[in-house]
Coordinates of C-alpha atoms and ligand atoms in Angstrom, one line a residue:
M1 CA -5.3 -1.9 -34.0
K2 CA -3.7 -5.5 -34.1
K3 CA -3.7 -6.5 -30.7
V4 CA -5.1 -5.0 -28.1
V5 CA -4.3 -5.9 -23.8
L6 CA -7.9 -5.3 -22.1
A7 CA -7.5 -5.3 -18.1
Y8 CA -10.0 -8.1 -17.3
S9 CA -12.5 -8.4 -14.7
G10 CA -13.4 -11.4 -15.4
G11 CA -17.1 -9.8 -14.9
L12 CA -19.7 -10.0 -17.3
D13 CA -19.2 -6.1 -19.1
T14 CA -15.3 -7.3 -20.1
S15 CA -16.2 -10.7 -21.3
V16 CA -18.2 -9.3 -23.5
A17 CA -15.7 -6.7 -24.4
V18 CA -13.4 -9.4 -25.5
A19 CA -15.6 -10.6 -28.1
W20 CA -16.6 -7.1 -29.0
L21 CA -13.3 -5.8 -29.4
Q22 CA -12.2 -8.8 -31.5
E23 CA -15.4 -8.1 -34.0
Q24 CA -15.2 -4.7 -34.0
F25 CA -11.5 -4.2 -34.9
G26 CA -10.3 -7.8 -35.9
A27 CA -7.9 -7.5 -33.0
N28 CA -6.1 -10.2 -31.5
V29 CA -7.7 -9.7 -27.7
V30 CA -5.0 -10.7 -24.6
T31 CA -6.5 -10.4 -21.5
L32 CA -4.4 -8.7 -18.1
T33 CA -6.6 -9.5 -14.5
V34 CA -4.3 -8.2 -11.5
D35 CA -5.5 -9.3 -8.0
V36 CA -5.3 -6.6 -5.9
G37 CA -7.1 -8.4 -3.2
G38 CA -9.9 -7.7 -1.0
G39 CA -11.6 -10.5 -2.5
S40 CA -11.7 -9.1 -6.4
M41 CA -10.2 -12.2 -8.4
R42 CA -12.9 -14.0 -9.6
D43 CA -12.2 -18.2 -10.0
G44 CA -12.0 -19.4 -13.3
V45 CA -11.1 -16.0 -15.1
E46 CA -8.7 -17.7 -17.3
R47 CA -11.3 -20.1 -18.7
R48 CA -13.7 -16.9 -19.1
A49 CA -11.3 -15.5 -21.1
M50 CA -10.5 -18.1 -23.4
S51 CA -14.4 -18.8 -23.6
A52 CA -14.4 -15.0 -24.8
G53 CA -11.9 -15.6 -27.6
A54 CA -9.0 -14.0 -25.6
S55 CA -5.7 -15.5 -27.4
R56 CA -3.9 -14.9 -24.0
A57 CA -5.0 -14.8 -20.5
Y58 CA -2.5 -13.3 -18.3
V59 CA -3.6 -13.1 -14.0
V60 CA -1.2 -11.4 -12.3
D61 CA -1.4 -11.1 -8.3
A62 CA 0.1 -7.8 -7.2
R63 CA -1.5 -7.4 -3.5
E64 CA 2.4 -7.2 -1.7
R65 CA 3.2 -4.8 -4.3
F66 CA -0.4 -2.8 -4.4
A67 CA -0.1 -2.7 -0.3
T68 CA 3.0 -1.5 0.2
D69 CA 4.0 0.6 -3.2
F70 CA 0.7 2.3 -3.2
V71 CA -1.5 1.9 -0.2
W72 CA 1.4 2.4 2.6
P73 CA 2.7 5.6 0.8
H74 CA -0.8 7.1 1.0
L75 CA -1.7 6.3 4.6
Q76 CA 1.9 7.4 5.6
A77 CA 0.8 10.6 4.3
N78 CA -2.3 10.7 5.7
A79 CA -4.2 11.3 2.0
L80 CA -7.8 11.1 2.1
Y81 CA -10.0 12.9 -0.8
Q82 CA -11.8 15.1 0.2
G83 CA -11.1 14.3 3.8
A84 CA -12.9 11.6 3.7
Y85 CA -12.3 8.5 1.2
P86 CA -9.5 6.2 1.2
L87 CA -8.5 6.5 -2.3
A88 CA -8.6 2.2 -2.8
T89 CA -10.4 2.3 -6.3
A90 CA -7.6 5.3 -7.4
L91 CA -4.7 3.9 -5.7
A92 CA -5.5 0.6 -8.1
R93 CA -5.4 2.1 -11.6
P94 CA -1.9 3.2 -11.5
L95 CA -0.4 -0.2 -11.2
I96 CA -3.0 -1.8 -13.5
A97 CA -2.2 0.5 -16.4
Q98 CA 1.8 0.1 -15.6
L99 CA 1.0 -3.5 -15.7
L100 CA -1.4 -3.2 -19.0
V101 CA 1.4 -1.0 -20.7
E102 CA 4.0 -4.0 -19.5
V103 CA 1.8 -6.7 -21.2
A104 CA 1.8 -4.4 -23.9
R105 CA 5.2 -4.6 -24.4
R106 CA 6.1 -8.1 -24.0
E107 CA 3.2 -9.3 -26.7
G108 CA 4.2 -6.6 -29.1
A109 CA 0.5 -5.2 -28.7
D110 CA -0.2 -2.3 -30.5
A111 CA -3.6 -1.2 -27.8
V112 CA -4.6 -1.6 -24.4
A113 CA -8.2 -1.7 -23.8
H114 CA -10.3 -1.2 -20.1
G115 CA -13.9 -1.3 -19.3
C116 CA -14.4 2.0 -17.9
T117 CA -17.3 4.6 -18.8
G118 CA -17.1 7.7 -19.9
K119 CA -18.7 9.3 -17.0
G120 CA -16.0 8.7 -14.0
N121 CA -12.6 8.9 -13.1
D122 CA -11.1 5.6 -13.5
Q123 CA -11.2 6.3 -17.6
V124 CA -9.5 9.2 -17.1
R125 CA -7.0 7.7 -14.6
F126 CA -6.0 4.6 -17.0
D127 CA -5.7 6.9 -20.1
V128 CA -3.3 9.4 -18.4
A129 CA -0.9 6.8 -16.7
V130 CA -0.8 4.4 -20.3
H131 CA 0.1 7.8 -22.1
A132 CA 2.4 8.5 -19.3
L133 CA 4.3 5.4 -19.7
D134 CA 4.0 5.3 -23.4
P135 CA 2.3 8.1 -25.7
G136 CA 2.4 5.3 -28.6
L137 CA -0.1 3.1 -27.1
E138 CA -4.1 3.5 -28.1
V139 CA -6.2 3.1 -26.0
V140 CA -9.5 1.8 -26.3
A141 CA -13.1 2.0 -24.0
P142 CA -15.6 0.0 -25.4
M143 CA -17.9 1.7 -23.1
R144 CA -17.0 5.1 -24.5
V145 CA -17.2 4.3 -28.0
G146 CA -20.8 2.2 -28.6
M147 CA -20.2 -1.2 -26.5
G148 CA -22.8 0.4 -24.2
L149 CA -25.1 -2.5 -23.7
S150 CA -28.0 -3.3 -20.7
R151 CA -27.3 -6.1 -18.4
E152 CA -29.5 -8.1 -20.6
Q153 CA -28.4 -6.9 -24.0
S154 CA -25.1 -8.4 -22.7
I155 CA -26.5 -11.5 -21.4
D156 CA -27.6 -12.1 -24.9
Y157 CA -24.5 -11.1 -26.9
A158 CA -22.6 -13.6 -24.4
E159 CA -24.7 -16.5 -25.1
A160 CA -24.8 -15.8 -28.8
R161 CA -21.3 -16.6 -28.5
G162 CA -20.8 -19.0 -26.4
I163 CA -18.8 -16.7 -23.6
E164 CA -19.0 -18.8 -20.0
I165 CA -21.2 -16.1 -17.9
P166 CA -19.6 -15.7 -14.4
I167 CA -22.3 -16.8 -11.9
T168 CA -22.5 -13.6 -10.0
K169 CA -26.6 -12.5 -9.2
S170 CA -27.0 -8.7 -10.3
S171 CA -26.4 -6.6 -8.6
P172 CA -28.4 -3.1 -7.9
Y173 CA -25.0 -1.2 -7.5
S174 CA -21.3 -0.5 -9.6
I175 CA -18.9 -1.6 -7.2
D176 CA -15.4 -1.7 -7.4
V177 CA -13.3 -3.9 -4.5
N178 CA -9.3 -3.8 -3.4
L179 CA -7.8 -5.3 -0.3
W180 CA -7.9 -1.2 1.1
G181 CA -11.7 -0.6 0.1
R182 CA -15.2 -1.4 -1.3
S183 CA -16.3 1.3 -3.3
I184 CA -20.5 1.4 -4.1
E185 CA -22.6 3.9 -6.3
T186 CA -25.4 3.9 -8.3
G187 CA -29.0 2.9 -7.7
V188 CA -30.7 3.7 -5.0
L189 CA -27.2 5.4 -3.8
E190 CA -27.8 8.4 -6.6
D191 CA -30.5 10.1 -4.1
P192 CA -28.1 11.7 -1.3
W193 CA -30.7 11.4 0.9
T194 CA -31.4 8.2 0.8
A195 CA -30.0 6.4 3.9
P196 CA -28.0 3.5 2.3
P197 CA -29.7 0.3 2.7
A198 CA -28.2 -2.8 4.3
D199 CA -27.5 -4.3 0.9
V200 CA -24.9 -1.8 0.2
F201 CA -22.5 -3.2 2.9
Q202 CA -20.6 -6.6 1.9
W203 CA -17.8 -5.5 5.2
T204 CA -19.0 -4.1 7.9
V205 CA -21.9 -5.1 10.3
D206 CA -24.8 -3.3 11.4
P207 CA -22.3 -0.9 13.8
S208 CA -25.7 -1.2 16.2
A209 CA -25.4 -5.1 15.7
A210 CA -21.5 -5.3 16.6
P211 CA -20.4 -7.1 19.7
A212 CA -18.8 -5.7 22.6
P213 CA -15.9 -3.5 22.0
V214 CA -12.4 -4.6 22.0
E215 CA -8.7 -2.8 21.8
V216 CA -6.4 -3.6 19.1
V217 CA -2.7 -2.2 19.3
I218 CA -0.9 -1.4 15.9
A219 CA 2.9 -1.2 15.8
F220 CA 4.2 1.2 13.7
E221 CA 7.7 1.4 12.3
G222 CA 8.8 4.6 9.9
G223 CA 5.1 5.0 9.1
V224 CA 4.1 2.0 8.1
P225 CA 2.3 -0.5 10.4
V226 CA 4.5 -3.6 11.2
A227 CA 2.1 -5.4 13.7
I228 CA -1.0 -6.4 15.0
D229 CA -1.4 -6.9 18.9
G230 CA 2.5 -8.1 19.2
E231 CA 2.3 -10.0 16.1
R232 CA 4.6 -9.0 13.3
L233 CA 2.6 -9.5 10.0
D234 CA 3.3 -9.0 6.3
A235 CA 1.5 -6.0 4.6
V236 CA -1.2 -8.0 2.9
D237 CA -1.6 -10.3 6.4
L238 CA -1.8 -7.2 8.6
I239 CA -4.9 -5.4 6.4
D240 CA -7.0 -8.4 5.9
R241 CA -6.6 -9.3 10.1
L242 CA -7.8 -5.6 10.4
H243 CA -10.1 -6.0 8.1
A244 CA -12.2 -9.1 9.4
L245 CA -12.0 -7.2 13.2
A246 CA -12.9 -3.9 12.2
G247 CA -15.5 -4.9 9.7
A248 CA -17.0 -7.3 12.2
H249 CA -17.2 -3.8 15.0
G250 CA -18.9 -2.1 12.2
V251 CA -15.9 0.2 11.7
G252 CA -15.3 1.7 8.4
R253 CA -18.7 2.9 6.6
I254 CA -17.9 6.3 4.8
D255 CA -21.0 8.4 3.4
H256 CA -19.5 10.7 0.5
V257 CA -21.0 13.3 -2.0
E258 CA -17.7 13.9 -4.0
D259 CA -16.1 15.8 -6.6
R260 CA -15.4 13.6 -9.9
L261 CA -12.6 15.1 -12.0
V262 CA -15.4 15.1 -15.0
G263 CA -16.9 18.0 -13.5
I264 CA -19.8 16.3 -11.1
K265 CA -20.7 15.5 -7.9
S266 CA -21.5 11.7 -6.8
R267 CA -22.7 10.0 -3.9
E268 CA -20.2 7.0 -3.3
I269 CA -20.5 4.6 -0.6
Y270 CA -17.1 3.2 0.7
E271 CA -16.1 0.2 3.2
A272 CA -13.0 0.3 3.9
P273 CA -12.3 -1.1 7.8
A274 CA -8.8 -1.3 7.5
A275 CA -7.9 1.7 6.4
V276 CA -10.3 3.4 8.6
V277 CA -8.4 1.8 11.6
L278 CA -5.1 2.3 10.2
H279 CA -5.9 6.8 9.1
T280 CA -7.0 6.9 13.1
A281 CA -3.9 4.6 14.4
H282 CA -0.9 6.7 11.7
R283 CA -2.5 10.2 12.4
A284 CA -2.3 9.7 16.1
L285 CA 1.3 8.3 15.8
E286 CA 2.5 11.4 13.8
G287 CA 0.7 13.7 16.4
L288 CA 3.0 12.3 19.3
T289 CA 6.5 12.0 17.1
L290 CA 6.4 14.8 14.6
T291 CA 6.8 18.6 15.3
K292 CA 4.0 21.1 14.3
D293 CA 5.1 22.2 11.8
T294 CA 6.2 19.3 10.2
L295 CA 2.5 18.2 11.2
R296 CA 1.3 21.1 9.6
F297 CA 2.8 21.2 6.6
N298 CA 2.2 17.2 6.2
R299 CA -1.6 18.5 5.8
L300 CA -0.7 20.3 2.9
V301 CA 0.8 17.6 1.3
A302 CA -1.7 15.1 2.1
D303 CA -4.2 17.2 0.3
E304 CA -2.2 17.3 -2.8
L305 CA -1.1 14.2 -3.0
A306 CA -4.8 12.6 -2.4
R307 CA -6.4 15.2 -5.1
L308 CA -3.2 14.1 -7.8
T309 CA -4.0 10.5 -6.4
Y310 CA -7.3 11.1 -7.2
D311 CA -6.8 12.8 -10.6
G312 CA -5.1 9.9 -11.6
L313 CA -1.4 11.8 -12.0
W314 CA 0.0 9.1 -10.0
F315 CA 3.5 9.1 -12.8
S316 CA 4.2 12.9 -12.4
A317 CA 7.2 14.2 -11.2
L318 CA 4.9 16.4 -8.4
H319 CA 3.6 13.3 -7.3
R320 CA 6.9 11.5 -7.1
D321 CA 8.3 13.9 -5.1
L322 CA 5.8 14.5 -3.0
R323 CA 5.8 10.8 -2.1
G324 CA 9.6 11.3 -1.2
Y325 CA 9.1 14.1 0.6
I326 CA 6.4 12.0 3.0
A327 CA 9.1 8.6 2.9
S328 CA 11.9 11.3 5.1
S329 CA 9.2 12.8 7.3
Q330 CA 8.5 9.2 8.4
R331 CA 11.7 8.0 9.7
V332 CA 10.7 9.0 13.3
V333 CA 6.6 7.8 13.2
S334 CA 7.4 4.6 14.9
G335 CA 6.0 3.1 17.8
E336 CA 2.2 2.0 19.3
V337 CA -1.6 3.1 19.4
R338 CA -3.7 1.6 21.0
I339 CA -7.6 1.7 19.3
R340 CA -10.6 0.1 20.6
L341 CA -13.3 -0.6 18.2
D342 CA -16.9 0.5 19.1
H343 CA -20.1 0.1 17.1
G344 CA -18.9 1.4 14.1
T345 CA -16.5 4.0 15.9
A346 CA -12.0 3.4 15.9
V347 CA -11.7 5.3 19.2
L348 CA -8.0 6.7 19.7
V349 CA -7.3 5.5 23.4
G350 CA -3.3 5.6 23.9
R351 CA 0.0 5.9 21.9
R352 CA 3.7 5.8 23.1
S353 CA 6.7 5.8 20.9
P354 CA 10.4 5.5 21.8
L355 CA 11.1 8.7 19.5
S356 CA 8.2 10.8 21.0
L357 CA 8.4 14.0 21.5
Y358 CA 6.0 14.3 24.5
D359 CA 7.5 15.4 27.3
K360 CA 5.6 14.7 30.3
D361 CA 7.9 16.8 32.9
L362 CA 7.2 19.8 30.3
A363 CA 3.6 18.8 29.9
T364 CA 2.5 18.0 33.7
Y365 CA 0.1 20.8 36.3
D366 CA 1.2 18.3 38.7
E367 CA 4.1 18.2 41.0
G368 CA 7.8 17.7 39.2
D369 CA 6.7 20.4 36.7
A370 CA 9.7 21.4 34.4
F371 CA 8.4 24.2 32.4
D372 CA 9.8 28.0 33.5
H373 CA 6.6 29.9 34.3
A374 CA 8.3 32.9 34.6
A375 CA 9.6 33.0 31.1
A376 CA 6.2 33.0 29.7
V377 CA 5.7 36.0 30.3
G378 CA 9.4 37.7 28.1
F379 CA 7.6 35.0 25.6
I380 CA 4.6 36.4 25.5
E381 CA 6.0 40.1 25.1
I382 CA 8.2 39.6 22.6
F383 CA 5.0 37.2 21.1
G384 CA 2.4 39.4 21.2
L385 CA 4.4 43.0 20.0
P386 CA 3.3 42.7 16.5
L387 CA -0.4 43.1 17.3
R388 CA -0.1 45.7 20.4
V389 CA 1.9 47.5 17.6
E390 CA -1.0 47.1 15.3
A391 CA -3.8 47.6 17.8
A392 CA -2.2 50.8 19.0
R393 CA -1.9 52.5 15.4
H394 CA -4.8 51.1 13.9
G395 CA -6.9 49.8 16.9
A396 CA -7.6 46.4 17.6
V397 CA -10.0 44.5 14.6
G398 CA -12.9 42.2 16.5
K399 CA -14.9 42.8 13.1
H400 CA -14.4 42.7 9.3
H401 CA -18.5 43.4 8.0
G402 CA -19.7 46.8 8.6
A403 CA -18.7 50.0 8.0
A404 CA -16.0 50.4 10.8
W405 CA -12.4 48.3 10.4
A406 CA -11.8 48.8 13.8
W407 CA -13.8 47.0 16.7
T408 CA -16.0 49.1 17.9
E409 CA -19.5 47.3 18.9
P410 CA -19.6 47.1 22.9
L411 CA -19.7 43.3 23.8
L412 CA -20.8 43.7 27.4
E413 CA -23.8 46.2 26.7
S414 CA -25.6 44.0 24.0
L415 CA -25.2 40.6 26.6
P416 CA -27.7 39.7 29.6
T417 CA -25.6 40.4 32.8
T418 CA -25.8 40.7 36.3
V419 CA -24.1 42.3 38.8
A420 CA -23.6 41.8 42.5
D421 CA -22.8 43.3 45.2
P422 CA -22.7 42.6 49.0
A423 CA -25.7 44.7 49.5
T424 CA -27.7 42.2 46.6
A425 CA -26.1 39.5 46.2
P426 CA -28.4 36.4 47.3
A427 CA -27.7 34.5 50.4
Ligands
LIG1 N1 -15.2 7.2 -7.1 C1 -14.4 6.4 -6.5 C2 -13.1 7.3 -7.8 O1 -13.2 7.6 -8.5 C3 -14.5 5.1 -6.4 C4 -15.3 4.6 -8.0 C5 -15.4 3.5 -8.2 N2 -16.2 2.6 -8.9 C6 -17.1 1.7 -9.1 N3 -18.1 1.2 -9.6 N4 -18.2 2.2 -7.5 O2 -12.1 6.4 -6.5

């Protein structure tokens, strides 16, 4: 390894890694810091990289691209890993991996490096993505190959080499942040029975301390949010605006025991105020504008896309093709959604769309009902035909345990029942 591009957060671990890579491998170290929003950028990263011995420090503002090319397609897909996690950390990895590869090419580097441990998902995401884009690049993870230092050891290591130490106070948690979410794990959170202490949360107030509920109207075009309360905003500003508003109302806390790719269950707390509101709103608008069949199929795609992203398979053909399907399915997902932010919950209270499939004249039970009630009889006749034939030939099946495969056990006999007639009815 002659020259290595290191994904550099500017924190203590990756600062130490700059010097460590040089000392272990005699490598020229170039750092790459990617701003993916959410306050992930630390001040003075270039200076710190230099103090640790980097030959060059790249800093890339990728916030808008992260939002439009990575976050939006997953919002459009309603993609939540295991139905819960909006994938913030997982979504940023392929973007950072791609930038690592591009900087490596520009710099003529033969390796890239990242600060992940050998136990998590992120190492897999980086390694797999980098090798999909450039199989010739070596990927080094100092934490995986011997750099594992305690916080105290890292501080000593840095001080002995004049590496500038970031002035963040040590956190009892392991935290990853970008504009779509904040991921918090380890420490007392490792006991899934322990309620998350207040110091876990930075983006959301305690729901019970939230102010009086407010309503917000989100406008979508083609499945992408474009305006809040009538004000058009670009992707980053829109997310930031909702983040502040929903967070102030305690919305966006997620407590998830998830299945990591490496086979272990881990307990993770997420703060994702904007993601929670936008997912709620987007699903509501799909319910109004997409057919029953499309909705059903989209749920399968959502699950599959979430899994592929979680598992680091962004640069696979299946991932690309599912994104293509989703983009196409979203053409009609335009309109507005009203959400009430109420003490920790994003409550859906209204939706409307010029492309709505909802037809009041068909749905109403009041005056003006256009639905043909008499036609329902013929419909049910045909719809129920296979079931009637089956029940006639095989018996109606109401129970699938026990010896009898036809439903024979009487229900009425086993339930407390009273029968009144004119002679016995209470007055
Ligand atoms: N479990 C999440 C994921 O794999 C987040 C991991 C982020 N790291 C952290 N230090 N919390 O996507």
